[in-house]
Coordinates of C-alpha atoms in Angstrom, one line a residue:
X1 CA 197.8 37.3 -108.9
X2 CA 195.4 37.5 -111.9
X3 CA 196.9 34.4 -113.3
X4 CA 196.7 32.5 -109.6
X5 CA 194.5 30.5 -108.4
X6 CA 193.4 30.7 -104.8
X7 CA 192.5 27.8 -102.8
X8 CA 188.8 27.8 -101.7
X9 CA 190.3 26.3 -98.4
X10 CA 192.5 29.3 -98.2
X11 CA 188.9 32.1 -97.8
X12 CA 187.6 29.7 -94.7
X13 CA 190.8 30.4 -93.0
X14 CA 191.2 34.4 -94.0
X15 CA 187.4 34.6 -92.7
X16 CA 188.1 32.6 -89.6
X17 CA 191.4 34.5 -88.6
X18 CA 189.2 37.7 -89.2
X19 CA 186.6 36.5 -87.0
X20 CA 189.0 35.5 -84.5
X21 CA 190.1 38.9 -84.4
X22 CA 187.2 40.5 -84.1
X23 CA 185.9 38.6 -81.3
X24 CA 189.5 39.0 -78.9
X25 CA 189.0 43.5 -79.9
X26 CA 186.1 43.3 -78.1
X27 CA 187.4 40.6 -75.3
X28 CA 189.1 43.2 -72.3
X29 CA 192.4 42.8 -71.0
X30 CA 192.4 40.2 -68.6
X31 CA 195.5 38.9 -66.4
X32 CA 194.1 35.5 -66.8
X33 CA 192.7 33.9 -70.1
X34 CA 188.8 32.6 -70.2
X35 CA 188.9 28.8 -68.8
X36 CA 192.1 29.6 -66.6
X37 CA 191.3 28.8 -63.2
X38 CA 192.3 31.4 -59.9
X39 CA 192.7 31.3 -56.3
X40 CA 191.5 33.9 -54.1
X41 CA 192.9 37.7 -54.5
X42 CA 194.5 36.8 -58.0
X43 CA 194.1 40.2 -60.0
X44 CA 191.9 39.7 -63.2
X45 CA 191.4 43.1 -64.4
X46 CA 190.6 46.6 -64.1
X47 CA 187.1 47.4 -63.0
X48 CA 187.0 50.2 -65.9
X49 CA 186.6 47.9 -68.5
X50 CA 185.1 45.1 -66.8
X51 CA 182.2 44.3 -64.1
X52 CA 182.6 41.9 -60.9
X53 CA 180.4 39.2 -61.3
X54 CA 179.7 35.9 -59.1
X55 CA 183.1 34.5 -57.4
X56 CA 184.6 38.1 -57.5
X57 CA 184.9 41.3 -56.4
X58 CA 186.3 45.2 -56.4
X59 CA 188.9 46.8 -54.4
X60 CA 190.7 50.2 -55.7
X61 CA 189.4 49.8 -58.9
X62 CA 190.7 46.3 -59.6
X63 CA 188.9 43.1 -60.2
X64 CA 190.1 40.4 -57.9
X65 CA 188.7 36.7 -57.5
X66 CA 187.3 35.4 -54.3
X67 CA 187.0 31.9 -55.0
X68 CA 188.6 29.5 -56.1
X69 CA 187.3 28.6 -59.5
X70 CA 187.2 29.1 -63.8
X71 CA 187.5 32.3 -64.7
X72 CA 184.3 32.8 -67.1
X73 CA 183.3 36.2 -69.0
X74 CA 179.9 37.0 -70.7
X75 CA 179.8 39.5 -73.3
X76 CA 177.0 41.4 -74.9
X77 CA 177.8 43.1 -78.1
X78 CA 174.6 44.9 -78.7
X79 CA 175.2 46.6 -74.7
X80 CA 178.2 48.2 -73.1
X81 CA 177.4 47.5 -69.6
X82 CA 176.8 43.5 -70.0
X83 CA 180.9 42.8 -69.7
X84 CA 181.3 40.6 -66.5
X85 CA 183.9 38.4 -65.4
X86 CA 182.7 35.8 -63.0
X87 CA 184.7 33.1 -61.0
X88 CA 182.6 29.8 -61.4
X89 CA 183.1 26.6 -58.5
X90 CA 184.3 23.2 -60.4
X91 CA 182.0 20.5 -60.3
X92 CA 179.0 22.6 -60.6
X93 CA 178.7 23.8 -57.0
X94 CA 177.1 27.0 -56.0
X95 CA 178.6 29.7 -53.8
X96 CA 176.9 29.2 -50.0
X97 CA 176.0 33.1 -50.7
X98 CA 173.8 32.5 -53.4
X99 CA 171.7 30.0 -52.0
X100 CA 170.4 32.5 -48.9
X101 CA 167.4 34.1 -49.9
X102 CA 167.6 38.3 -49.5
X103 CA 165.0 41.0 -49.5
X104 CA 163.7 41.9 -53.2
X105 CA 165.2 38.8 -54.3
X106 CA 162.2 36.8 -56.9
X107 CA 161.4 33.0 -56.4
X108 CA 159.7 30.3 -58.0
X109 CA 156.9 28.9 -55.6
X110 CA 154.5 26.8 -55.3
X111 CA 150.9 27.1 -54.3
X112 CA 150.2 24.7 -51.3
X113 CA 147.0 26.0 -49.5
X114 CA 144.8 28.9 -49.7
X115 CA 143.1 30.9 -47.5
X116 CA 141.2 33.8 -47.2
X117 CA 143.8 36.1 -46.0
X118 CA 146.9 34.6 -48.0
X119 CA 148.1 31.9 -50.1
X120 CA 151.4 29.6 -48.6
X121 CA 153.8 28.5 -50.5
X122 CA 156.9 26.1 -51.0
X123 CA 159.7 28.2 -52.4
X124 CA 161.9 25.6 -54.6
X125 CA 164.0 28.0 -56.8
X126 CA 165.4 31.9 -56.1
X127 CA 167.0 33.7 -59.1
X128 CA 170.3 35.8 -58.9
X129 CA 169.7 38.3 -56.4
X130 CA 171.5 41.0 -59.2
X131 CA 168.7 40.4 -61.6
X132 CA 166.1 42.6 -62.5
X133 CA 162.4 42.0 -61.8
X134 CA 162.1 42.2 -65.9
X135 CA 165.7 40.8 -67.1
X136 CA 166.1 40.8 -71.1
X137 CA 166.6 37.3 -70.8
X138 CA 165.5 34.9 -68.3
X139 CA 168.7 33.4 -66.5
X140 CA 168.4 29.6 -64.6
X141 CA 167.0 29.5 -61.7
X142 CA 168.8 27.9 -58.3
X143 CA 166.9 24.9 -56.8
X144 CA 167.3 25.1 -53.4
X145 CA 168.3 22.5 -51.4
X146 CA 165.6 22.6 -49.1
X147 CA 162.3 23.3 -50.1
X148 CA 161.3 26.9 -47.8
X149 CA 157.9 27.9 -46.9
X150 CA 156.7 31.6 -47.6
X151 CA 153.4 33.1 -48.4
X152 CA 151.7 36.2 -49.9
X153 CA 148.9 38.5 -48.0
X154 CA 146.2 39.6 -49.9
X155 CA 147.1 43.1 -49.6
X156 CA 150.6 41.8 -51.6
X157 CA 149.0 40.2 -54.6
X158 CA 148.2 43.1 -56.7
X159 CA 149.3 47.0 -57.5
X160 CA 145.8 47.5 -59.0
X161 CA 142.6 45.8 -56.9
X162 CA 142.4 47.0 -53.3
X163 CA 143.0 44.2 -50.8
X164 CA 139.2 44.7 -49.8
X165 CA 138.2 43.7 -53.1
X166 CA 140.4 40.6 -54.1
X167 CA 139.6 37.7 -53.4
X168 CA 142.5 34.3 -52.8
X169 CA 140.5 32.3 -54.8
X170 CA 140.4 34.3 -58.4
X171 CA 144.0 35.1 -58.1
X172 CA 145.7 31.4 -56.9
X173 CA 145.0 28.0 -56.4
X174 CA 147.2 25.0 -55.2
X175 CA 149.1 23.3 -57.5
X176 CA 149.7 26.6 -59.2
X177 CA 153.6 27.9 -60.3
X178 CA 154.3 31.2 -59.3
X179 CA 157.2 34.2 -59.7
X180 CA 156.5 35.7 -56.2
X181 CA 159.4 38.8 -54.7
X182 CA 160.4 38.8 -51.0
X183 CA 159.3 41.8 -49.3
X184 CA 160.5 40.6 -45.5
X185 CA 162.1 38.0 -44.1
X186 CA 159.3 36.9 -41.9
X187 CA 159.3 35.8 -38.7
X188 CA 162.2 32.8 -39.3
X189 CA 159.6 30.4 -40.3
X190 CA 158.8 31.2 -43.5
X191 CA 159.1 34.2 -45.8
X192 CA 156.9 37.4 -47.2
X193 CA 156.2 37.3 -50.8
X194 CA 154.4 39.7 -53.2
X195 CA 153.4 39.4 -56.5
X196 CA 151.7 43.1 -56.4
X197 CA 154.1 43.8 -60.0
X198 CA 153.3 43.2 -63.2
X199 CA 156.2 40.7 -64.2
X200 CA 155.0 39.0 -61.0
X201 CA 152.2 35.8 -60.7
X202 CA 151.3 32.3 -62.1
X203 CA 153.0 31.6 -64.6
X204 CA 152.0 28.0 -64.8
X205 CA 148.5 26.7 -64.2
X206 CA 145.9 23.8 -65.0
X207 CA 142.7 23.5 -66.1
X208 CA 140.9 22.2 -63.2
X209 CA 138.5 20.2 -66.0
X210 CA 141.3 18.8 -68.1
X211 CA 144.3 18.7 -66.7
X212 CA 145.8 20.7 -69.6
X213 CA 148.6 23.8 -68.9
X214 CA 146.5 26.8 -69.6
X215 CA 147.7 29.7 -71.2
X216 CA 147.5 33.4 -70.0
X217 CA 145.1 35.8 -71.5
X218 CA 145.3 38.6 -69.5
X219 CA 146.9 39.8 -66.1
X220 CA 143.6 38.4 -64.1
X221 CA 142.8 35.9 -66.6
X222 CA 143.9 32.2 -68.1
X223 CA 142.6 29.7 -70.5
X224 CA 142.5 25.6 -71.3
X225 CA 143.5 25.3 -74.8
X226 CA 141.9 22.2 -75.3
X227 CA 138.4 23.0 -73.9
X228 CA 138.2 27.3 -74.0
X229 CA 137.3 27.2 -70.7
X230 CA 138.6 30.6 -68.3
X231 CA 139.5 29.9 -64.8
X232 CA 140.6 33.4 -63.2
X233 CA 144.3 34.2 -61.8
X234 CA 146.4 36.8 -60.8
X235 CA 148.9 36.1 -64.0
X236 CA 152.5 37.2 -64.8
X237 CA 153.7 39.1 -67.6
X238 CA 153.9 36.7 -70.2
X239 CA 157.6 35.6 -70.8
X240 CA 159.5 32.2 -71.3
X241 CA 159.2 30.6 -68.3
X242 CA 160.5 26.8 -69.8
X243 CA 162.2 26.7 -66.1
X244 CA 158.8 26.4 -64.6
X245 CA 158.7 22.8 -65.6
X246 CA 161.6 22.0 -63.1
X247 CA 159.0 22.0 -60.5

């Protein structure tokens, strides 16, 4: 070959083949290719190598589907225990498990009133019920289909004022975005919320001067970044919370 000429062509093919081949080593064996769509019970794999997700479950060790759907697989390469294989509905639809809310499950609400012993709510969007209070990224919520009333005591607001010493009015006020938890599911009417962890709060507020969205400061704390001025709120861990603007 030292008198050949290689096509530069030829390299973006060599490095796309190797590419290929790197991606399908760490792809597990599946009985069903990504995109291929299966019926209830179909065997997809082993549970060894690869995690149930949405639309599927386990039984002796074996992944099987329980919808009928597209069989989709996420993959992180940085973490062993991210492989999932989930069964997604055509047509965007949502499995009728997923839209009930559960115990522990975290919500996006809305502030509607406040009073002195608790803050209601509109709940408008849950979060997978699998998902950590702190997940490394921040999946898309649910909107619900009906908007569900739920509120938080004052003794639920915060892990580090006593209830005796909080006051509604520093930590909410209506018209304010929250992450809220669900403690209890109430008395059928409307739903327990907390927001007593860190990760948990506003997470979108404004400045009852300007209008503007304010920006958190501290965990008790928020700020107009047009005029500097500090209104008070019981405030989330700062995170990316884009899907806030759905409400």
């Amino acid at each position: 070959f030292t008198n050949s000429i290689i096509p530069v062509s030829l390299f973006f093919w060599i490095d796309l083949i190797s590419c290929g081949t790197m991606a399908r080593s760490l792809v597990p064996a599946l009985q069903y290719e990504v995109g291929s769509i299966v019926a209830p019970g179909d065997h997809i794999g082993s549970s060894s190598e690869v995690s149930a997700g949405s639309g599927a479950y386990v039984k002796s060790g074996q992944v099987y589907a329980s919808v009928v759907g597209e069989i989709h697989y996420s993959l992180d390469p940085s973490s062993s225990d991210s492989k999932s294989v989930t069964v997604v509905l055509p047509n965007g639809r949502v499995l009728a498990s997923e839209r009930v809310l559960v115990v522990g499950q975290v919500v996006l609400a809305k502030v509607e009133r406040c009073a002195i012993q608790q803050v209601t709510l509109g709940i408008v969007a849950s979060f997978p019920a699998q998902s950590s209070s702190e997940p490394s990224g921040i999946p898309m919520p649910t909107l619900l289909s009906e908007v569900q009333e739920g509120v938080v005591r004052r003794e639920e607001v915060s892990a580090s004022v006593t209830a005796e010493d909080l006051k509604m009015e520093t930590c909410f006020r209506p018209g304010d975005v929250i992450l809220a938890k669900i403690v209890s599911l109430g008395d059928g009417r409307r739903y327990l919320l907390s927001t007593a962890e860190a990760e948990l709060g506003v997470v979108r507020a404004t400045c009852s001067t300007s209008g503007s969205t304010m920006v958190p400061i501290s965990w008790n704390e928020m700020q107009c970044p047009d005029t500097e001025a500090r209104e008070p709120r019981k405030c989330a861990k700062p995170r990316d919370m884009s899907t806030a603007k759905i409400i």
